[in-house]
């Protein structure tokens, strides 16, 4: 298996633009998580899905952030409009139902200028 | 509000010596604790875990100790090797949390030859 695949690896965008981050989880994994890493806050959970259904989105910082999982093999995290303070590394992870089973993608480094 | 705290941002250890990374938590509902290791430009990878019913778990050179009364856990690496140089994240989860993890901010370990 190729692991959790995230795209793009790097994204530079101007303030106010829409940004879409993509994630393909490991086949067979039924939980998917979006995390954001910043120097100030470390790794923080934004939202997670179980069997394609959003379970907890309390970590999503604002209404500018939205996430979808239309099927078991694809998820998106969208920021509209983007702001400089959204600059961070965004990680997607998937799991097959155990707390040891998290597999992270390599992340998307987002820079909003 | 950070429920998992890693108060040492960095640690430097000589090759062959013991590395001790510390983690404190505030949520008494946490019942499972994990350590993840992260290299630059990669996602975190699972290293070792411990359930709250245990006070020690060992896997090769890595041992995690849990002190529930102090709400403290530590990761010991013996002997330390240059390849262990990475950022180490402590994480914890509650039962019935859907496997969502709360992470600390990480400790950057440098093992010098």
mmCIF file of N, CA, C and O in Angstrom, chain A residues 9 31 33 35 37-45 48 50 55 91 95-107, chain B residues 1-2 31-32 34 36 38 41-46 48-49 87 89 93-105:
data_model
loop_
_atom_site.group_PDB
_atom_site.id
_atom_site.type_symbol
_atom_site.label_atom_id
_atom_site.label_comp_id
_atom_site.label_asym_id
_atom_site.label_seq_id
_atom_site.Cartn_x
_atom_site.Cartn_y
_atom_site.Cartn_z
ATOM 1 N N UNK A 9 1.797 18.772 -1.943
ATOM 2 C CA UNK A 9 2.773 18.753 -0.859
ATOM 3 C C UNK A 9 3.031 20.159 -0.344
ATOM 4 O O UNK A 9 3.252 20.369 0.853
ATOM 5 N N UNK A 31 -11.547 5.201 9.482
ATOM 6 C CA UNK A 31 -11.521 6.501 10.168
ATOM 7 C C UNK A 31 -10.505 7.399 9.487
ATOM 8 O O UNK A 31 -9.415 6.945 9.117
ATOM 9 N N UNK A 33 -8.732 11.421 9.716
ATOM 10 C CA UNK A 33 -8.516 12.562 10.601
ATOM 11 C C UNK A 33 -7.757 13.653 9.854
ATOM 12 O O UNK A 33 -6.839 13.363 9.090
ATOM 13 N N UNK A 35 -5.437 16.932 10.782
ATOM 14 C CA UNK A 35 -4.716 17.639 11.830
ATOM 15 C C UNK A 35 -3.989 18.828 11.216
ATOM 16 O O UNK A 35 -3.646 18.836 10.035
ATOM 17 N N UNK A 37 -0.585 21.388 12.072
ATOM 18 C CA UNK A 37 0.587 21.581 12.924
ATOM 19 C C UNK A 37 1.100 23.006 12.798
ATOM 20 O O UNK A 37 1.409 23.470 11.697
ATOM 21 N N UNK A 38 1.183 23.692 13.927
ATOM 22 C CA UNK A 38 1.787 25.021 13.987
ATOM 23 C C UNK A 38 2.773 25.053 15.144
ATOM 24 O O UNK A 38 2.724 24.206 16.044
ATOM 25 N N UNK A 39 3.667 26.019 15.113
ATOM 26 C CA UNK A 39 4.642 26.143 16.206
ATOM 27 C C UNK A 39 3.931 26.447 17.511
ATOM 28 O O UNK A 39 4.296 25.943 18.569
ATOM 29 N N UNK A 40 2.918 27.298 17.436
ATOM 30 C CA UNK A 40 2.242 27.753 18.655
ATOM 31 C C UNK A 40 1.393 26.660 19.294
ATOM 32 O O UNK A 40 1.368 26.532 20.514
ATOM 33 N N UNK A 41 0.715 25.880 18.485
ATOM 34 C CA UNK A 41 -0.285 24.961 19.028
ATOM 35 C C UNK A 41 0.064 23.488 18.834
ATOM 36 O O UNK A 41 -0.663 22.612 19.298
ATOM 37 N N UNK A 42 1.169 23.222 18.143
ATOM 38 C CA UNK A 42 1.534 21.835 17.904
ATOM 39 C C UNK A 42 0.566 21.178 16.938
ATOM 40 O O UNK A 42 0.039 21.814 16.033
ATOM 41 N N UNK A 43 0.289 19.890 17.170
ATOM 42 C CA UNK A 43 -0.635 19.131 16.327
ATOM 43 C C UNK A 43 -2.034 19.208 16.927
ATOM 44 O O UNK A 43 -2.277 18.700 18.011
ATOM 45 N N UNK A 44 -2.950 19.808 16.215
ATOM 46 C CA UNK A 44 -4.308 19.918 16.726
ATOM 47 C C UNK A 44 -5.286 19.263 15.754
ATOM 48 O O UNK A 44 -5.188 19.429 14.532
ATOM 49 N N UNK A 45 -6.233 18.525 16.325
ATOM 50 C CA UNK A 45 -7.236 17.830 15.533
ATOM 51 C C UNK A 45 -8.267 18.829 15.029
ATOM 52 O O UNK A 45 -8.830 19.602 15.813
ATOM 53 N N UNK A 48 -12.704 14.696 12.366
ATOM 54 C CA UNK A 48 -12.496 13.322 11.966
ATOM 55 C C UNK A 48 -13.799 12.684 11.502
ATOM 56 O O UNK A 48 -14.891 13.085 11.905
ATOM 57 N N UNK A 50 -15.792 8.928 10.551
ATOM 58 C CA UNK A 50 -15.858 7.485 10.738
ATOM 59 C C UNK A 50 -16.844 6.953 9.712
ATOM 60 O O UNK A 50 -18.001 7.406 9.667
ATOM 61 N N UNK A 55 -17.710 13.007 12.521
ATOM 62 C CA UNK A 55 -18.078 12.677 13.895
ATOM 63 C C UNK A 55 -17.870 13.872 14.826
ATOM 64 O O UNK A 55 -18.683 14.156 15.681
ATOM 65 N N UNK A 91 -2.022 17.786 8.113
ATOM 66 C CA UNK A 91 -1.842 16.344 7.979
ATOM 67 C C UNK A 91 -3.186 15.644 7.924
ATOM 68 O O UNK A 91 -4.132 15.994 8.633
ATOM 69 N N UNK A 95 -7.092 5.371 9.954
ATOM 70 C CA UNK A 95 -6.974 4.298 10.939
ATOM 71 C C UNK A 95 -8.008 3.225 10.645
ATOM 72 O O UNK A 95 -9.083 3.513 10.118
ATOM 73 N N UNK A 96 -7.669 1.965 11.011
ATOM 74 C CA UNK A 96 -8.631 0.881 10.787
ATOM 75 C C UNK A 96 -9.359 0.503 12.068
ATOM 76 O O UNK A 96 -9.917 -0.562 12.172
ATOM 77 N N UNK A 97 -9.329 1.398 13.048
ATOM 78 C CA UNK A 97 -10.168 1.140 14.204
ATOM 79 C C UNK A 97 -9.429 0.795 15.474
ATOM 80 O O UNK A 97 -10.027 0.287 16.416
ATOM 81 N N UNK A 98 -8.144 1.060 15.513
ATOM 82 C CA UNK A 98 -7.426 0.959 16.782
ATOM 83 C C UNK A 98 -6.623 2.235 16.977
ATOM 84 O O UNK A 98 -6.240 2.883 16.006
ATOM 85 N N UNK A 99 -6.367 2.555 18.215
ATOM 86 C CA UNK A 99 -5.648 3.798 18.475
ATOM 87 C C UNK A 99 -4.184 3.701 18.083
ATOM 88 O O UNK A 99 -3.514 4.711 17.912
ATOM 89 N N UNK A 100 -3.661 2.492 17.919
ATOM 90 C CA UNK A 100 -2.294 2.337 17.436
ATOM 91 C C UNK A 100 -2.219 2.365 15.920
ATOM 92 O O UNK A 100 -1.133 2.342 15.360
ATOM 93 N N UNK A 101 -3.371 2.382 15.276
ATOM 94 C CA UNK A 101 -3.381 2.165 13.832
ATOM 95 C C UNK A 101 -3.326 3.404 12.980
ATOM 96 O O UNK A 101 -3.523 3.348 11.792
ATOM 97 N N UNK A 102 -3.068 4.540 13.598
ATOM 98 C CA UNK A 102 -2.967 5.779 12.841
ATOM 99 C C UNK A 102 -1.828 5.714 11.836
ATOM 100 O O UNK A 102 -0.694 5.415 12.204
ATOM 101 N N UNK A 103 -2.119 6.079 10.584
ATOM 102 C CA UNK A 103 -1.064 6.294 9.609
ATOM 103 C C UNK A 103 -1.236 7.703 9.071
ATOM 104 O O UNK A 103 -2.300 8.045 8.555
ATOM 105 N N UNK A 104 -0.195 8.483 9.184
ATOM 106 C CA UNK A 104 -0.248 9.866 8.707
ATOM 107 C C UNK A 104 0.279 9.966 7.283
ATOM 108 O O UNK A 104 1.185 9.215 6.877
ATOM 109 N N UNK A 105 -0.266 10.918 6.536
ATOM 110 C CA UNK A 105 0.332 11.310 5.277
ATOM 111 C C UNK A 105 1.531 12.204 5.521
ATOM 112 O O UNK A 105 1.856 12.520 6.676
ATOM 113 N N UNK A 106 2.175 12.608 4.454
ATOM 114 C CA UNK A 106 3.380 13.439 4.569
ATOM 115 C C UNK A 106 3.063 14.911 4.785
ATOM 116 O O UNK A 106 3.962 15.705 5.023
ATOM 117 N N UNK A 107 1.782 15.257 4.687
ATOM 118 C CA UNK A 107 1.381 16.625 4.987
ATOM 119 C C UNK A 107 1.371 17.543 3.777
ATOM 120 O O UNK A 107 2.013 17.280 2.756
ATOM 121 N N UNK B 1 -6.967 24.951 24.772
ATOM 122 C CA UNK B 1 -6.418 24.528 26.052
ATOM 123 C C UNK B 1 -5.673 23.207 25.853
ATOM 124 O O UNK B 1 -6.270 22.199 25.489
ATOM 125 N N UNK B 2 -4.379 23.236 26.112
ATOM 126 C CA UNK B 2 -3.528 22.085 25.843
ATOM 127 C C UNK B 2 -3.702 21.059 26.958
ATOM 128 O O UNK B 2 -3.339 21.308 28.113
ATOM 129 N N UNK B 31 -7.171 7.345 28.782
ATOM 130 C CA UNK B 31 -6.875 5.978 29.192
ATOM 131 C C UNK B 31 -5.873 5.288 28.271
ATOM 132 O O UNK B 31 -5.580 4.095 28.457
ATOM 133 N N UNK B 32 -5.385 6.000 27.291
ATOM 134 C CA UNK B 32 -4.435 5.388 26.356
ATOM 135 C C UNK B 32 -3.476 6.463 25.900
ATOM 136 O O UNK B 32 -3.890 7.571 25.556
ATOM 137 N N UNK B 34 0.269 7.416 23.732
ATOM 138 C CA UNK B 34 1.108 6.994 22.628
ATOM 139 C C UNK B 34 2.253 7.971 22.439
ATOM 140 O O UNK B 34 2.174 9.137 22.817
ATOM 141 N N UNK B 36 4.684 9.282 19.203
ATOM 142 C CA UNK B 36 4.918 9.311 17.772
ATOM 143 C C UNK B 36 6.264 9.984 17.513
ATOM 144 O O UNK B 36 6.680 10.879 18.251
ATOM 145 N N UNK B 38 8.622 11.930 14.482
ATOM 146 C CA UNK B 38 8.452 12.638 13.212
ATOM 147 C C UNK B 38 9.789 13.138 12.699
ATOM 148 O O UNK B 38 10.494 13.888 13.382
ATOM 149 N N UNK B 41 9.724 16.818 6.977
ATOM 150 C CA UNK B 41 9.034 16.603 5.699
ATOM 151 C C UNK B 41 8.312 15.258 5.630
ATOM 152 O O UNK B 41 7.965 14.803 4.537
ATOM 153 N N UNK B 42 8.095 14.637 6.783
ATOM 154 C CA UNK B 42 7.317 13.402 6.821
ATOM 155 C C UNK B 42 6.211 13.544 7.860
ATOM 156 O O UNK B 42 6.268 14.400 8.742
ATOM 157 N N UNK B 43 5.219 12.657 7.761
ATOM 158 C CA UNK B 43 4.200 12.643 8.802
ATOM 159 C C UNK B 43 4.689 11.887 10.026
ATOM 160 O O UNK B 43 5.634 11.110 9.954
ATOM 161 N N UNK B 44 4.049 12.108 11.176
ATOM 162 C CA UNK B 44 4.411 11.357 12.378
ATOM 163 C C UNK B 44 4.176 9.857 12.170
ATOM 164 O O UNK B 44 3.253 9.456 11.460
ATOM 165 N N UNK B 45 5.016 9.046 12.803
ATOM 166 C CA UNK B 45 4.834 7.598 12.760
ATOM 167 C C UNK B 45 4.734 7.060 14.178
ATOM 168 O O UNK B 45 5.430 7.520 15.092
ATOM 169 N N UNK B 46 3.888 6.082 14.361
ATOM 170 C CA UNK B 46 3.646 5.495 15.675
ATOM 171 C C UNK B 46 4.910 4.806 16.188
ATOM 172 O O UNK B 46 5.596 4.083 15.461
ATOM 173 N N UNK B 48 5.296 3.785 20.136
ATOM 174 C CA UNK B 48 4.979 2.896 21.242
ATOM 175 C C UNK B 48 3.778 3.455 21.980
ATOM 176 O O UNK B 48 3.523 4.669 21.931
ATOM 177 N N UNK B 49 3.048 2.562 22.659
ATOM 178 C CA UNK B 49 1.857 3.015 23.386
ATOM 179 C C UNK B 49 1.767 2.315 24.737
ATOM 180 O O UNK B 49 2.482 1.344 25.008
ATOM 181 N N UNK B 87 11.560 14.703 15.978
ATOM 182 C CA UNK B 87 10.623 15.313 16.925
ATOM 183 C C UNK B 87 9.716 14.218 17.462
ATOM 184 O O UNK B 87 9.183 13.410 16.681
ATOM 185 N N UNK B 89 6.352 13.248 19.611
ATOM 186 C CA UNK B 89 5.066 13.753 20.085
ATOM 187 C C UNK B 89 4.449 12.758 21.053
ATOM 188 O O UNK B 89 4.374 11.557 20.780
ATOM 189 N N UNK B 93 -5.648 9.652 24.446
ATOM 190 C CA UNK B 93 -7.042 9.607 24.014
ATOM 191 C C UNK B 93 -7.945 9.120 25.130
ATOM 192 O O UNK B 93 -7.508 8.423 26.054
ATOM 193 N N UNK B 94 -9.191 9.516 25.024
ATOM 194 C CA UNK B 94 -10.221 9.077 25.964
ATOM 195 C C UNK B 94 -10.936 7.863 25.394
ATOM 196 O O UNK B 94 -10.964 7.677 24.189
ATOM 197 N N UNK B 95 -11.543 7.058 26.235
ATOM 198 C CA UNK B 95 -12.392 5.984 25.712
ATOM 199 C C UNK B 95 -13.588 6.582 24.983
ATOM 200 O O UNK B 95 -14.026 7.691 25.290
ATOM 201 N N UNK B 96 -14.060 5.888 24.010
ATOM 202 C CA UNK B 96 -15.224 6.346 23.237
ATOM 203 C C UNK B 96 -14.989 7.668 22.521
ATOM 204 O O UNK B 96 -15.925 8.424 22.275
ATOM 205 N N UNK B 97 -13.732 7.954 22.217
ATOM 206 C CA UNK B 97 -13.427 9.203 21.517
ATOM 207 C C UNK B 97 -13.300 8.979 20.023
ATOM 208 O O UNK B 97 -12.908 9.904 19.307
ATOM 209 N N UNK B 98 -13.606 7.788 19.562
ATOM 210 C CA UNK B 98 -13.479 7.526 18.134
ATOM 211 C C UNK B 98 -12.040 7.514 17.678
ATOM 212 O O UNK B 98 -11.766 7.777 16.526
ATOM 213 N N UNK B 99 -11.140 7.208 18.613
ATOM 214 C CA UNK B 99 -9.717 7.117 18.304
ATOM 215 C C UNK B 99 -9.077 8.468 18.002
ATOM 216 O O UNK B 99 -7.969 8.528 17.492
ATOM 217 N N UNK B 100 -9.757 9.563 18.275
ATOM 218 C CA UNK B 100 -9.146 10.873 18.112
ATOM 219 C C UNK B 100 -8.060 11.051 19.166
ATOM 220 O O UNK B 100 -8.236 10.666 20.324
ATOM 221 N N UNK B 101 -6.928 11.591 18.771
ATOM 222 C CA UNK B 101 -5.791 11.762 19.659
ATOM 223 C C UNK B 101 -5.553 13.231 19.966
ATOM 224 O O UNK B 101 -5.676 14.083 19.094
ATOM 225 N N UNK B 102 -5.181 13.497 21.222
ATOM 226 C CA UNK B 102 -4.716 14.814 21.635
ATOM 227 C C UNK B 102 -3.194 14.769 21.693
ATOM 228 O O UNK B 102 -2.629 13.947 22.411
ATOM 229 N N UNK B 103 -2.567 15.661 20.960
ATOM 230 C CA UNK B 103 -1.107 15.659 20.883
ATOM 231 C C UNK B 103 -0.502 16.800 21.692
ATOM 232 O O UNK B 103 -1.098 17.872 21.825
ATOM 233 N N UNK B 104 0.707 16.573 22.184
ATOM 234 C CA UNK B 104 1.516 17.650 22.730
ATOM 235 C C UNK B 104 2.200 18.390 21.598
ATOM 236 O O UNK B 104 2.034 18.048 20.419
ATOM 237 N N UNK B 105 2.989 19.416 21.952
ATOM 238 C CA UNK B 105 3.650 20.228 20.933
ATOM 239 C C UNK B 105 4.914 19.596 20.400
ATOM 240 O O UNK B 105 5.474 20.062 19.404
#
